[in-house]
Short mmCIF file of C-alpha atoms and ligand atoms in Angstrom, two decimals:
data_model
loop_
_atom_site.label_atom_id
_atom_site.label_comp_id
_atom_site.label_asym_id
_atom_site.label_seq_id
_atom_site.Cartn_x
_atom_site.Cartn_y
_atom_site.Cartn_z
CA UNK V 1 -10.48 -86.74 35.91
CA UNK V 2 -13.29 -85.47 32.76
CA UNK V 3 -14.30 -82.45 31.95
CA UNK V 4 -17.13 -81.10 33.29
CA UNK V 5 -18.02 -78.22 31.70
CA UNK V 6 -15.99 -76.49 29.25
CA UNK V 7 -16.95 -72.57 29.87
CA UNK V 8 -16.29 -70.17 26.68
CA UNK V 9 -14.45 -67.31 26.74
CA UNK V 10 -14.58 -66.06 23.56
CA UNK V 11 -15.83 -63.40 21.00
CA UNK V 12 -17.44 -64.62 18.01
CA UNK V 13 -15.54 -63.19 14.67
CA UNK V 14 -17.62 -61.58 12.17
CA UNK V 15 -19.37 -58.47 10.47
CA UNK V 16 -20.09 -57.67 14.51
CA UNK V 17 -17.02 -58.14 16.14
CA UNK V 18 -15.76 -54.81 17.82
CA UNK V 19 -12.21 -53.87 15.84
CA UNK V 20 -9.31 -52.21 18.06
CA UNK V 21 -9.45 -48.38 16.33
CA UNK V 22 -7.95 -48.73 12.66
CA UNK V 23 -8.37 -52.59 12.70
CA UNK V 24 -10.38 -53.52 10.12
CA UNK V 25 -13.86 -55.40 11.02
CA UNK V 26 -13.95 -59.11 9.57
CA UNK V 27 -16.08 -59.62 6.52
CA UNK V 28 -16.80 -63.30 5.47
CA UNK V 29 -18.02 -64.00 2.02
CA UNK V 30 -19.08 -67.26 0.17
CA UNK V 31 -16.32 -68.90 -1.86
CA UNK V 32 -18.93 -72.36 -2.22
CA UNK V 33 -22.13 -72.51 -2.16
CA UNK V 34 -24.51 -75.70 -1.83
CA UNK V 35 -26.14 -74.58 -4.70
CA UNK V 36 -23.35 -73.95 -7.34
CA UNK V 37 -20.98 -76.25 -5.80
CA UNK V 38 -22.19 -78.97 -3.56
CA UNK V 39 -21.06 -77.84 -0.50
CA UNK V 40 -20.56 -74.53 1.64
CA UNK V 41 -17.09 -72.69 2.05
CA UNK V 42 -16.58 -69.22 3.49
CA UNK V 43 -13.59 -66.29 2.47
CA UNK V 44 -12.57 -65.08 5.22
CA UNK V 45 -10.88 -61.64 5.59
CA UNK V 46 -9.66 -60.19 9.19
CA UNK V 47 -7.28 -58.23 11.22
CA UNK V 48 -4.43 -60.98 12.82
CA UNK V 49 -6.05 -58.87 16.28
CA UNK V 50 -9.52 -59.47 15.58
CA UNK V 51 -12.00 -60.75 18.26
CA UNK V 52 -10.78 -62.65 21.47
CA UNK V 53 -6.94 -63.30 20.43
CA UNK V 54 -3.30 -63.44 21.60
CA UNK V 55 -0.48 -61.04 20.89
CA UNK V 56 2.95 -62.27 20.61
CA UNK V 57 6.30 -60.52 21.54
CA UNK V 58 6.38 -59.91 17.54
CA UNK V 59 3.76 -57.25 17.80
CA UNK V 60 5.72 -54.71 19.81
CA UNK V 61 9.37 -55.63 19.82
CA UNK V 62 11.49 -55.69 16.35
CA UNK V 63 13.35 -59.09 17.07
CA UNK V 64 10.46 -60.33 19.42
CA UNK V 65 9.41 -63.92 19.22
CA UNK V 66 6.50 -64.63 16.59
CA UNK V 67 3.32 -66.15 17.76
CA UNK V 68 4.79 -69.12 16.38
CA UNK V 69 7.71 -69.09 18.28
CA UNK V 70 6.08 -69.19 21.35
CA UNK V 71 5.65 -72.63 23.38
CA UNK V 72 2.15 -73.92 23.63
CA UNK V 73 2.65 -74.47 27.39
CA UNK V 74 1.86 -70.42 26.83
CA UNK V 75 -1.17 -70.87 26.28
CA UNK V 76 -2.92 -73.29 28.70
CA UNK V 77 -2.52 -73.26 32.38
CA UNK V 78 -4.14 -72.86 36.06
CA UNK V 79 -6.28 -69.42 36.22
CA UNK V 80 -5.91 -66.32 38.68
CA UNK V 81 -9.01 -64.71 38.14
CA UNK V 82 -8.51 -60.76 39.90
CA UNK V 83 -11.24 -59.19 40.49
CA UNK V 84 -10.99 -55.22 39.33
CA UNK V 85 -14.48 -54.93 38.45
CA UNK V 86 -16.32 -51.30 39.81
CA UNK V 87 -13.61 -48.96 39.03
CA UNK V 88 -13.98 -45.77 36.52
CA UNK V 89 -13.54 -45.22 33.20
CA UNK V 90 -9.63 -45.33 32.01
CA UNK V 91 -8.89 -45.86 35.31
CA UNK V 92 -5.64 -47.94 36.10
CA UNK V 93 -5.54 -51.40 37.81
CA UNK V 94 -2.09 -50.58 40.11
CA UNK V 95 0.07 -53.52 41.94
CA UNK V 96 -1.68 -52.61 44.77
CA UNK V 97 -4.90 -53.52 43.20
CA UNK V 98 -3.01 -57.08 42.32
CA UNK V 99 -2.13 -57.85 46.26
CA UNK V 100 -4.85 -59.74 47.28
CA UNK V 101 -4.04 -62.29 44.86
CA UNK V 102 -0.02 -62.11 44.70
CA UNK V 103 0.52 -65.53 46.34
CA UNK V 104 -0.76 -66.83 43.16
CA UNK V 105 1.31 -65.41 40.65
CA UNK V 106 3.67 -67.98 39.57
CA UNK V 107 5.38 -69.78 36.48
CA UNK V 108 2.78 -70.95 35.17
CA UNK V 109 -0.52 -69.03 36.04
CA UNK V 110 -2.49 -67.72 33.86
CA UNK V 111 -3.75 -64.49 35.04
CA UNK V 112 -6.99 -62.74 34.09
CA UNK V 113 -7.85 -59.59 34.62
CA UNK V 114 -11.19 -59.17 35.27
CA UNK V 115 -12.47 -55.28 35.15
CA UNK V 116 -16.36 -56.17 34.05
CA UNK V 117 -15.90 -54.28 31.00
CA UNK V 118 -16.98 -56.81 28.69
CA UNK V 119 -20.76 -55.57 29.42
CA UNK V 120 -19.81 -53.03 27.09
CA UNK V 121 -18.89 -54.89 23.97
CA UNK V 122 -20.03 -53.54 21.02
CA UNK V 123 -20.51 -50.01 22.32
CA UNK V 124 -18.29 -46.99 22.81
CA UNK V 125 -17.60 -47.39 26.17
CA UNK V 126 -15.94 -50.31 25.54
CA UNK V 127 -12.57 -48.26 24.32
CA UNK V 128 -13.26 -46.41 27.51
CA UNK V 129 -11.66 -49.47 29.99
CA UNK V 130 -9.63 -49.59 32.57
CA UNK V 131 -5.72 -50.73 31.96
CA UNK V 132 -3.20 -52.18 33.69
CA UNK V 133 -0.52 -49.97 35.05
CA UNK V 134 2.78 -50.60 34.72
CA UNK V 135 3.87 -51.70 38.00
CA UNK V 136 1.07 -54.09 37.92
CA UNK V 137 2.57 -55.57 34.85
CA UNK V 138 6.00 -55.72 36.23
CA UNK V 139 4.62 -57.00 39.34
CA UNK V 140 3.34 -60.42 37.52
CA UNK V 141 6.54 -60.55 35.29
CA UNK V 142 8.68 -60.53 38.47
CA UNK V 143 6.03 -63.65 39.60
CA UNK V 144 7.17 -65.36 36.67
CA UNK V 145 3.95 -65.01 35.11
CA UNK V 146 3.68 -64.75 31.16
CA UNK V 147 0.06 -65.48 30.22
CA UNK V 148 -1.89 -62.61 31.11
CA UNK V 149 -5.80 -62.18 29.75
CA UNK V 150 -8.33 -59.22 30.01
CA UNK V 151 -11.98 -58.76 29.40
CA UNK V 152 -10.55 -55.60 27.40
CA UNK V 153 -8.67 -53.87 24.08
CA UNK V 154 -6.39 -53.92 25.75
CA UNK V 155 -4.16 -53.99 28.72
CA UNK V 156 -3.05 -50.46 28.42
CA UNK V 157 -5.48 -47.11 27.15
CA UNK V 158 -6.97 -47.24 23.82
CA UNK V 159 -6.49 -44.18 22.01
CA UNK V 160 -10.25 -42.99 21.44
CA UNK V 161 -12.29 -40.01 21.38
CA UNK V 162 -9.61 -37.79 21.77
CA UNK V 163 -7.55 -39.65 24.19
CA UNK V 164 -4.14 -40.27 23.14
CA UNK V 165 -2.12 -43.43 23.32
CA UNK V 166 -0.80 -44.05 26.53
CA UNK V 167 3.50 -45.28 26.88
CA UNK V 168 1.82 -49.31 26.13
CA UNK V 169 3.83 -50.36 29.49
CA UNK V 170 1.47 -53.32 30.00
CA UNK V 171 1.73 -54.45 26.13
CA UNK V 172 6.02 -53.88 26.04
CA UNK V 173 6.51 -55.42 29.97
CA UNK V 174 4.36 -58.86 29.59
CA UNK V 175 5.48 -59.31 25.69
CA UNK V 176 9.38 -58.17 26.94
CA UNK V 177 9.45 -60.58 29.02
CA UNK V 178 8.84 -63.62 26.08
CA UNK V 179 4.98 -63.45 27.37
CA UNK V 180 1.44 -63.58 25.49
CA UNK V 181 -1.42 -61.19 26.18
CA UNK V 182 -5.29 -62.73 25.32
CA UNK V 183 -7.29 -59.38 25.00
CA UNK V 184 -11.43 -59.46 24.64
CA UNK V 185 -12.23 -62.17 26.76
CA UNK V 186 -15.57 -62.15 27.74
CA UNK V 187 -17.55 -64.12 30.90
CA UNK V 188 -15.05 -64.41 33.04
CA UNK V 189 -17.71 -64.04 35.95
CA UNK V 190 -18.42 -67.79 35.48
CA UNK V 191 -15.09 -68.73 36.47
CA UNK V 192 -16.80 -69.13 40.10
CA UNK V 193 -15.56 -72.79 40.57
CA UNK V 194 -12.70 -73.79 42.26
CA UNK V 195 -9.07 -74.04 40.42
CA UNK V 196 -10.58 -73.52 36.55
CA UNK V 197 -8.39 -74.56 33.65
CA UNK V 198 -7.94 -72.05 31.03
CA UNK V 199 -6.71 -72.75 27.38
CA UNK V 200 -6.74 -70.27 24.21
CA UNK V 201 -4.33 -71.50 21.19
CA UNK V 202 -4.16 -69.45 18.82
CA UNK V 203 -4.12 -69.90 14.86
CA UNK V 204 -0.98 -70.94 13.75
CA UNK V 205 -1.17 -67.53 10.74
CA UNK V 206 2.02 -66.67 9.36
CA UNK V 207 1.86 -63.02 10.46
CA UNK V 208 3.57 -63.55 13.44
CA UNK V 209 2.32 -60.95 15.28
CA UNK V 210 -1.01 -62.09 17.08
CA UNK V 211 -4.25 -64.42 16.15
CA UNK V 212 -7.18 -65.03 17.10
CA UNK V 213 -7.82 -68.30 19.76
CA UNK V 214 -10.92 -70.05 21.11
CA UNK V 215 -10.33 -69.12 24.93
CA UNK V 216 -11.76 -71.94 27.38
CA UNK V 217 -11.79 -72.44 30.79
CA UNK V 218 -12.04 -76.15 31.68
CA UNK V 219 -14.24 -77.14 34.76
CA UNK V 220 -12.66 -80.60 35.83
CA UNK V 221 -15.10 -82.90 37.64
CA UNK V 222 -12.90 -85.24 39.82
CA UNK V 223 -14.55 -88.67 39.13
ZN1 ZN N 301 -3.73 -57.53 20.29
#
């Protein structure tokens, strides 16, 4: 087995990277320059939810486990790509929605919610996603599955524009359960080959509550 193509999945982090409402937007700064010092080194300042990242059980619970506290194994494993792409704005993604693909949900899988939202990075709109309603939540939990992904936010309504926070049942069921949630993946429409191999580790930052990973999905060629 080799790699064949490693697809990414991921948000660059900068001045441009869309913040979650409050979150502050990174800012990088020169600490080195080639000039004064010989070489180049960057400061680096950034929400712990910034770009494509993962949330730990920290984040939402008070004794929930901290990022770092969270096996590896978490964070790399088969993907269920569901398709919930062409539905309306703040619309919810139901169990129902999930069916097609619930033979898949296991230990193990790492399931990614694809709603096609990511076309809207970077404008308003993009607080405008779908989310994933409880009982679809509760329906991968019961699966056994604990790495879930979206091309969103988040996995439950962002409060925007006048629309309220919703009850965060997505967030408190997957991170309840001891899980991780990647939110702002983008491309996941390239995960058209068969069984792809996703991977997202996230920074090992004290903070505890969430960080920022490179999100991959490995294409394995089988010579
Ligand atoms: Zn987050």
């Amino acid at each position: 087995m080799r790699v064949h193509r490693v697809v990414d999945l991921s948000r660059p982090v900068g001045p441009a990277t869309q913040p979650y409402p409050g979150d502050p937007a990174p800012a990088l700064a020169p600490s080195s320059t080639l000039d004064g010092d010989g070489y180049r080194s960057t400061e680096v300042r950034m929400g712990s939810h910034s770009g494509t990242h993962a949330d730990a059980p920290y984040h939402f619970l008070p004794d929930g486990a901290r990022l770092d506290e969270l096996p590896l194994e978490l964070f790399t494993g088969p993907a269920v790509v569901v398709d919930a792409t062409g539905r309306p704005d703040r619309s919810p993604v139901t169990a129902a929605d999930l069916a097609p693909w619930r033979d898949r949900f296991r230990p193990g899988a790492v399931v990614l919610v694809r709603t096609g939202w990511a076309a809207y990075y970077g404008t308003g709109r993009y607080f405008d996603h779908p989310y994933l309603a409880g009982d679809a939540a509760r329906l991968l939990v019961d699966s056994g599955v604990r790495t879930v992904g979206v091309d969103t936010l988040s996995p439950d309504p962002t409060p925007h524009g006048g629309h309220p926070a919703g009850d965060w049942a997505a967030h408190t069921t997957v991170l309840g359960a001891g899980g991780t949630i990647i939110e702002n993946l983008c491309r996941l429409e390239l995960l058209d080959f068969p069984d792809p191999w996703f991977s997202a580790f996230p920074l090992r930052l004290d903070s505890g509550d969430g960080a920022p990973v490179r999100a991959v999905a490995l294409h394995w060629a089988a010579d």
